[in-house]
Tab-separated table of C-alpha atoms and ligand atoms in Angstrom:
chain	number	residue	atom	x	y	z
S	34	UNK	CA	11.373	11.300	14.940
S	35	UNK	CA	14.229	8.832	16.139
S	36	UNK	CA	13.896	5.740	13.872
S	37	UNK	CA	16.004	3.381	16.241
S	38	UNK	CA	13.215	1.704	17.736
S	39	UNK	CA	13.346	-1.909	18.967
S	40	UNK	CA	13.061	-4.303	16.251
S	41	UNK	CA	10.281	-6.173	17.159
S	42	UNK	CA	10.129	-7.614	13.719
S	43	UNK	CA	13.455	-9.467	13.777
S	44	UNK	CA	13.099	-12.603	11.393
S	45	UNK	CA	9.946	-11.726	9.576
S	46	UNK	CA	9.959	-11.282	6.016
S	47	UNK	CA	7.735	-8.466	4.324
S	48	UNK	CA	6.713	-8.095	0.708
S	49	UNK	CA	6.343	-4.435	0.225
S	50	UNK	CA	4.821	-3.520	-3.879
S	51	UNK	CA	4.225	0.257	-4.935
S	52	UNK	CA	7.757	1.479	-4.429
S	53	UNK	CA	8.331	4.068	-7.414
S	54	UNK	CA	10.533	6.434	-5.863
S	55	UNK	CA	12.232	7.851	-2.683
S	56	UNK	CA	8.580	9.722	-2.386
S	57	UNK	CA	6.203	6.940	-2.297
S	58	UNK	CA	3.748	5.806	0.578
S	59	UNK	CA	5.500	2.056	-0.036
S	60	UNK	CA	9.299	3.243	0.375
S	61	UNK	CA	8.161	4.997	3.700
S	62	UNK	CA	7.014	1.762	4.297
S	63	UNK	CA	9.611	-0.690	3.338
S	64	UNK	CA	12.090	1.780	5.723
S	65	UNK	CA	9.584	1.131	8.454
S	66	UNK	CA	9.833	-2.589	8.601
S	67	UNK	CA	13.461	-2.312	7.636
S	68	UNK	CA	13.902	-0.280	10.951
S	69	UNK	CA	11.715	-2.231	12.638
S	70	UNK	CA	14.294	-5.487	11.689
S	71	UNK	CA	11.985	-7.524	9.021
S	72	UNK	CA	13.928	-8.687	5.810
S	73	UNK	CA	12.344	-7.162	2.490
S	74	UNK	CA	11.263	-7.995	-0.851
S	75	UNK	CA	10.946	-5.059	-3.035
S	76	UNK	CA	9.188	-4.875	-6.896
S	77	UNK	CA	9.553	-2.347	-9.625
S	78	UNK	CA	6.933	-1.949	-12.102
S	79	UNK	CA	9.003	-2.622	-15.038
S	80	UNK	CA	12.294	-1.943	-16.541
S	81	UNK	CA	11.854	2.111	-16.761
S	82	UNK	CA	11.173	1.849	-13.245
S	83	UNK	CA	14.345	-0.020	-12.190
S	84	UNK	CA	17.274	1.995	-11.783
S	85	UNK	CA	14.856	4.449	-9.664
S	86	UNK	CA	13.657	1.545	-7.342
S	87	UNK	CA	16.660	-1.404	-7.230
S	88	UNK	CA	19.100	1.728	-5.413
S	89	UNK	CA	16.671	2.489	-2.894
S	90	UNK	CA	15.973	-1.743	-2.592
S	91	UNK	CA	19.885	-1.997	-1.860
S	92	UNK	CA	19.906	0.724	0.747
S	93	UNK	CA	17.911	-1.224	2.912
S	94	UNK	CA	19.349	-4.277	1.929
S	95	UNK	CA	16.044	-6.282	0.109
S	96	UNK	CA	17.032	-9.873	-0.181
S	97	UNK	CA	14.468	-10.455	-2.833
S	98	UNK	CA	14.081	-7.816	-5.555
S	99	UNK	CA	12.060	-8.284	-8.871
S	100	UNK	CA	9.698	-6.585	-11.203
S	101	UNK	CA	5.705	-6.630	-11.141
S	102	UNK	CA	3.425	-5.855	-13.076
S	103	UNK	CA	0.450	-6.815	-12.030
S	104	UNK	CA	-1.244	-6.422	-15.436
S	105	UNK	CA	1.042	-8.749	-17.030
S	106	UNK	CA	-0.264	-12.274	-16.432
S	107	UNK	CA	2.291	-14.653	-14.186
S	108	UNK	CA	4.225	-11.420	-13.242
S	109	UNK	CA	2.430	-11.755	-10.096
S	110	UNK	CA	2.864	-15.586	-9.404
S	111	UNK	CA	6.575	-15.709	-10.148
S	112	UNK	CA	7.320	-13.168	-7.810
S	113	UNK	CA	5.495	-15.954	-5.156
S	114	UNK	CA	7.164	-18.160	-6.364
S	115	UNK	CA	10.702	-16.681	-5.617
S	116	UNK	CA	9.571	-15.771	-2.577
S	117	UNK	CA	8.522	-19.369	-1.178
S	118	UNK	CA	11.799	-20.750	-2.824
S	119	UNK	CA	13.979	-18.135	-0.869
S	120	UNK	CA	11.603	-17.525	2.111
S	121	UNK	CA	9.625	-20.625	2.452
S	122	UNK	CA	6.683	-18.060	4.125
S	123	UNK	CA	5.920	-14.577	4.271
S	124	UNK	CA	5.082	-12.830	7.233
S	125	UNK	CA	3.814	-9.374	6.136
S	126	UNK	CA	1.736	-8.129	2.285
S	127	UNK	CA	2.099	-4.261	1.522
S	128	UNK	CA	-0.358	-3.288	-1.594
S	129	UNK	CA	0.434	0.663	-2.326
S	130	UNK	CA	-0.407	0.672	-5.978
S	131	UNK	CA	-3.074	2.083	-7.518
S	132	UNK	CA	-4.073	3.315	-11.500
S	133	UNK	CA	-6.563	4.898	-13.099
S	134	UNK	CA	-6.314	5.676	-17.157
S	135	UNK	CA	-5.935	9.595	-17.127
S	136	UNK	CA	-8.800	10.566	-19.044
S	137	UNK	CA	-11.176	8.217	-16.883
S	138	UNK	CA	-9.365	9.874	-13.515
S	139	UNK	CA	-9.405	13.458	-14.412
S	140	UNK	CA	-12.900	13.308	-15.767
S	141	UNK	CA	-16.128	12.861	-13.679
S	142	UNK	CA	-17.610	9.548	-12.500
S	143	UNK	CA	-20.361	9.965	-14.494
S	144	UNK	CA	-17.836	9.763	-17.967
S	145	UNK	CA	-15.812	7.115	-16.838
S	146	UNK	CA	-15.288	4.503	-19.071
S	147	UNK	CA	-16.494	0.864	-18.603
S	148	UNK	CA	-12.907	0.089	-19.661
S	149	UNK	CA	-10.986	2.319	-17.374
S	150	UNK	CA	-13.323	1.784	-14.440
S	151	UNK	CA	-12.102	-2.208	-14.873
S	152	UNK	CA	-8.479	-1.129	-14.859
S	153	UNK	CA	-8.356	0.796	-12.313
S	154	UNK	CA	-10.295	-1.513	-10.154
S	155	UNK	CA	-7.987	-4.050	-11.545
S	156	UNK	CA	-5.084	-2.387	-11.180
S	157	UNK	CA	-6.196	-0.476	-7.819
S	158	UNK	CA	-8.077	-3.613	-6.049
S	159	UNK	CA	-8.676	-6.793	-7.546
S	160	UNK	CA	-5.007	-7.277	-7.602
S	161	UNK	CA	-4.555	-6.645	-3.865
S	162	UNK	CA	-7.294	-9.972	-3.996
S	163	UNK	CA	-5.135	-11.941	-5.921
S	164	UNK	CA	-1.757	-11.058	-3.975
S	165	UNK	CA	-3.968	-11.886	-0.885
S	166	UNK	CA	-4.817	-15.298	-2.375
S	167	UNK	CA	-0.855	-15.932	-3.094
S	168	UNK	CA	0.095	-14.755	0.265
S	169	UNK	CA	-2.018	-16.126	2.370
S	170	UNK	CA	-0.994	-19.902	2.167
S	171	UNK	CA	2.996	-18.572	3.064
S	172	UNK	CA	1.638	-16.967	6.298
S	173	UNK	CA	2.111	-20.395	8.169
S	174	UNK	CA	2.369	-18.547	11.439
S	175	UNK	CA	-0.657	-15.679	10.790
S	176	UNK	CA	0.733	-12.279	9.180
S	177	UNK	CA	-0.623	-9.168	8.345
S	178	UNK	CA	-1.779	-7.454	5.091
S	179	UNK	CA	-2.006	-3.985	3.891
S	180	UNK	CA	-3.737	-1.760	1.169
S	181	UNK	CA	-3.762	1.717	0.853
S	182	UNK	CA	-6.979	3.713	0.498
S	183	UNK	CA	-7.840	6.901	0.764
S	184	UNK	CA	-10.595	9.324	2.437
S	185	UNK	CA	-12.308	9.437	-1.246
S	186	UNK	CA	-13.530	6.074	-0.424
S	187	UNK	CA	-16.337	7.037	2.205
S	188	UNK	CA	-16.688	10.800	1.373
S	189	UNK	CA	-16.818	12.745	-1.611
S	190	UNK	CA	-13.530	13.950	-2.740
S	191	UNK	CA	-13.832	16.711	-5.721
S	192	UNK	CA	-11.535	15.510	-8.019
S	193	UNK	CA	-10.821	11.764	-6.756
S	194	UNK	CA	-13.717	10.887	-9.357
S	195	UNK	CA	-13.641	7.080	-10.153
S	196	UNK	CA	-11.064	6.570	-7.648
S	197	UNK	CA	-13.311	6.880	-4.844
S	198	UNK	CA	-15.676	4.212	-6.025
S	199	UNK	CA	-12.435	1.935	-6.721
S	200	UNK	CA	-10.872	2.623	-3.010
S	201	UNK	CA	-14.891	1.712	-1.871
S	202	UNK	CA	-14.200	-1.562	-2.885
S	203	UNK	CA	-10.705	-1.682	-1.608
S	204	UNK	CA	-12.008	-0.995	1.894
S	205	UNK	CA	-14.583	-3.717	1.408
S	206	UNK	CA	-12.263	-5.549	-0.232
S	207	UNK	CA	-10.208	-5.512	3.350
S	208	UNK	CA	-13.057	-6.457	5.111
S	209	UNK	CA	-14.339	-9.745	3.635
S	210	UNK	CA	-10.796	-11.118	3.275
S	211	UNK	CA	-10.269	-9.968	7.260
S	212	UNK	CA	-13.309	-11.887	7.559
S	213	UNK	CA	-11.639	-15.199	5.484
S	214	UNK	CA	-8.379	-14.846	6.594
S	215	UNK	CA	-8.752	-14.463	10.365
S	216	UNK	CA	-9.284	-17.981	11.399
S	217	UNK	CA	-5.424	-18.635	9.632
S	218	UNK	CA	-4.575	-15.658	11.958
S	219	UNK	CA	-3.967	-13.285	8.965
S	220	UNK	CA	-5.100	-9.723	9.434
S	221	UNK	CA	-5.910	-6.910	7.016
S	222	UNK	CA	-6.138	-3.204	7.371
S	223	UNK	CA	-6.450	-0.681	4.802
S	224	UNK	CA	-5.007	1.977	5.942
S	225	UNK	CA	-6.207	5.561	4.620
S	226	UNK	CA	-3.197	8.343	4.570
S	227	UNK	CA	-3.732	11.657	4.409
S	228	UNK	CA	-3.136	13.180	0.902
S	229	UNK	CA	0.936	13.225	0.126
S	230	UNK	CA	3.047	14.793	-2.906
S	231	UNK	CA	3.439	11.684	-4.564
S	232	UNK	CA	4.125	10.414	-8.047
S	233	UNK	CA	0.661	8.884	-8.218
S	234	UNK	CA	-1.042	12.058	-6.299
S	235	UNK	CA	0.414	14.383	-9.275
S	236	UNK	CA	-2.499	12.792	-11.401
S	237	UNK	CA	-5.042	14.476	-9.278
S	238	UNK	CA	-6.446	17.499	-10.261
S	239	UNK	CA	-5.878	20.559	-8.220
S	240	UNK	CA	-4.615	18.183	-5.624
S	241	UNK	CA	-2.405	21.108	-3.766
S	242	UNK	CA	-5.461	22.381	-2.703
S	243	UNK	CA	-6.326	18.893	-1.211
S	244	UNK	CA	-3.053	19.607	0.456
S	245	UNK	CA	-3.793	22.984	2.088
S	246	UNK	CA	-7.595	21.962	3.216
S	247	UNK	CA	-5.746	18.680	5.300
S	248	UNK	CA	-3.572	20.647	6.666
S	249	UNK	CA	-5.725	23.541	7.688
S	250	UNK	CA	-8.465	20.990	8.446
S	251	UNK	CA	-6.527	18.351	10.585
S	252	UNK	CA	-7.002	18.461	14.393
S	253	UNK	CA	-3.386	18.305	14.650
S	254	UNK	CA	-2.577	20.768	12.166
S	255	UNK	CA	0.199	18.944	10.017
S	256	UNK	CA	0.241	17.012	7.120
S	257	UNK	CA	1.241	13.391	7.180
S	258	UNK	CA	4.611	12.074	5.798
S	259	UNK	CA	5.217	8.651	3.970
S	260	UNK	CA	7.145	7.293	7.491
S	261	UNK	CA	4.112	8.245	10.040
S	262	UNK	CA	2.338	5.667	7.619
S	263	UNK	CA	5.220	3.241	7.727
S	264	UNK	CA	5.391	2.979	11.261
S	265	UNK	CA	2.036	2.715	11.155
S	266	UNK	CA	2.183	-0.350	9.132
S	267	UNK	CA	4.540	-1.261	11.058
S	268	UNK	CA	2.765	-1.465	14.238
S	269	UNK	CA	-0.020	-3.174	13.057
S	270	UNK	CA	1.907	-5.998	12.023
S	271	UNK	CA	3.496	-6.286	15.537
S	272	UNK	CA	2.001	-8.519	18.300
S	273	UNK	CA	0.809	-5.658	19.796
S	274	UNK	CA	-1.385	-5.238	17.479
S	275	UNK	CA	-2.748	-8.856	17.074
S	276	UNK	CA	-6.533	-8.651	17.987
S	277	UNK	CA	-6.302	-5.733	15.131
S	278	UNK	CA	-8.331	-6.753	12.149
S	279	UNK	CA	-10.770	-5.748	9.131
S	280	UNK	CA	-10.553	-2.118	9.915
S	281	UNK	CA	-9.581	1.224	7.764
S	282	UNK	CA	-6.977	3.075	9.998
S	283	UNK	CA	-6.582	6.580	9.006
S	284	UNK	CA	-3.131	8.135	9.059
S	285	UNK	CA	-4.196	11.763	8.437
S	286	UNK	CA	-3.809	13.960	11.676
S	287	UNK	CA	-7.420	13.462	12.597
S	288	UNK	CA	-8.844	15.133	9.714
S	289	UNK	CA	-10.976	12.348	9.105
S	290	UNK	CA	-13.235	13.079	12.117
S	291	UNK	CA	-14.408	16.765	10.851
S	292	UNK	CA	-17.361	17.232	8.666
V	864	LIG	N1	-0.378	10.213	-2.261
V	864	LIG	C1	-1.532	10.319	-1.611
V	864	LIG	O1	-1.993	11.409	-1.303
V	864	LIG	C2	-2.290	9.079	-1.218
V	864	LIG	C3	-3.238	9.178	-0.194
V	864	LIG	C4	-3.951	8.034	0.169
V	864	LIG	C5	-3.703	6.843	-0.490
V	864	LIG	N2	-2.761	6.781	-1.488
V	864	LIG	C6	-2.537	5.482	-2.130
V	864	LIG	O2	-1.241	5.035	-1.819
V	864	LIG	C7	-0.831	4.103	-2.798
V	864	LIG	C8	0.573	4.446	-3.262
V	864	LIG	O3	0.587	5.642	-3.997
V	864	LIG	P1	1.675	6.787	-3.763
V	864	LIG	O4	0.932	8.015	-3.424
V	864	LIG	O5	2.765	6.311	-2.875
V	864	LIG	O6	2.222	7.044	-5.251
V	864	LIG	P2	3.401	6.337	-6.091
V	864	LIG	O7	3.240	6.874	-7.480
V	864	LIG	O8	4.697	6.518	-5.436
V	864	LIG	O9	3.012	4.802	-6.035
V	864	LIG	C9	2.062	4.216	-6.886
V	864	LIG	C10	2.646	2.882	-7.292
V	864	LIG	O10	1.687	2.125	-8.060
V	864	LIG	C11	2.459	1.330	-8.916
V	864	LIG	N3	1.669	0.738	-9.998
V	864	LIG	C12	0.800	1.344	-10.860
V	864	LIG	N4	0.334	0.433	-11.740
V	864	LIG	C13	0.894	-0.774	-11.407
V	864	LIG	C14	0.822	-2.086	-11.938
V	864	LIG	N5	0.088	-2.369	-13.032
V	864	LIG	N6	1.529	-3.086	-11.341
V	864	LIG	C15	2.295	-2.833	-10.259
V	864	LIG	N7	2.421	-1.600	-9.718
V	864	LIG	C16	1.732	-0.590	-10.294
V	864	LIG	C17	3.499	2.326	-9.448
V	864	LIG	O11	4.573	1.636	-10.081
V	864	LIG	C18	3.898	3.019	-8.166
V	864	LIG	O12	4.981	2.357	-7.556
V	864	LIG	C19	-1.899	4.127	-3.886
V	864	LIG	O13	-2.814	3.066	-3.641
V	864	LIG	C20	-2.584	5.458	-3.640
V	864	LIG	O14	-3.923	5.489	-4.118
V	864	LIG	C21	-2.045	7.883	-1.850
């Protein structure tokens, strides 16, 4: 696909968390608002993940870079903070993180832990709530947020296991804050990708089958890749997209409509 397209989002500044590598949902993102012409801040999880993230934040020239945990208390608010002291506002909130403690993922939901079922809805969704909170008062002019779910959310997934639950409340999550954040003009999508080869994916059991059913299954025959949910992203945070709000958009060559 040609990736000069017009760059409607000249000026506007994006925060974009999740990036781990070249392969993740976030960096397909960050390149879409790059290309689109918004100016990016970019966070690594910690100091293992830096020299795999700050390269790929200098290739498309992030003007705010930083790391985040969103664990660690005041990780989260200090990254705010840099941004309102070199941005003053924020136009655009990308949430592609999610965790789930191993033995609680790969297990069944009726195993999970009461411990790992809080950090993964933590990790996975309460802290797209609290970056919402943070962003929200920057978005002086509206903006748009995003989180990334999954199709686990609405329909049984073997092998998502407490993750489904988690991205539940994620897509809920999206919902009630659309519903809060609307009159500021703030929208929020979660958008639901198909499944991709991904750092975080590797943690799902037998998830190349998961591959070969979307494929097989989609209406259009093709697996997704990290940029088709980019631009996606990328549109919705457009103008043309501004009576857009609340919804889950799925990014998964129709395989969402089959039974
Ligand atoms: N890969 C898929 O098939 C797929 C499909 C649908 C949705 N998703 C969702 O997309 C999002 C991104 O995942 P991905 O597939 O790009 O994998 P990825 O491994 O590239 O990204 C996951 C990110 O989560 C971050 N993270 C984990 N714990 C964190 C914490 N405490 N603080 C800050 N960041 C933390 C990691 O550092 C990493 O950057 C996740 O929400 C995932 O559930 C993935």
């Amino acid at each position: 696909m040609d990736t000069k397209i017009n760059p409607v989002l000249t000026g506007r500044k994006a925060l974009i968390v999740g990036v781990a590598n070249d392969q993740s949902i976030a960096y397909g993102c960050a390149k879409a608002f790059r290309a689109a012409g918004a100016e990016l801040a970019i966070t690594w999880l910690n100091e293992k993940a830096r020299p795999h993230v700050e390269p790929l934040a200098h290739e498309l020239e992030a003007s705010i870079m930083a790391g985040l945990d969103v664990s660690k208390p005041g990780e989260l608010e200090a990254v705010f903070q840099t941004i309102e002291k070199n941005w003053g506002r924020l136009d655009v909130l990308v949430h592609s993180i999610a965790f789930a403690p191993k033995a609680d993922l790969q297990g069944g939901l009726l195993d999970c832990s009461g411990e790992g079922f809080a950090k993964a809805m933590d990790i996975s969704c309460h802290s797209f709530i609290r970056m919402a909170r943070l962003a929200a008062p920057l978005m002086s002019d509206g903006g748009a947020m995003f989180a990334m779910s999954y199709l686990g959310a609405n329909k049984v997934v073997p092998n998502y296991n407490v993750m489904g639950p988690v991205k539940a409340a994620l897509e809920a999550a999206c919902r009630y804050l659309a519903y809060e954040l609307g009159p500021k003009g703030v929208r929020v999508h979660a958008i639901s990708p198909g499944p991709l080869k991904t750092r975080a994916a590797s943690g799902i059991k037998d998830f190349e089958l998961l591959l070969n059913e979307a494929a097989s299954k989609a209406p259009l025959g093709e697996l997704v890749d990290i940029m088709d949910v980019g631009w996606t992203c990328a549109y919705l945070a457009t103008p043309f997209a501004h009576r857009l709000t609340g919804g889950t958009v799925y990014v998964d060559s129709g395989a969402n409509i089959l039974a």
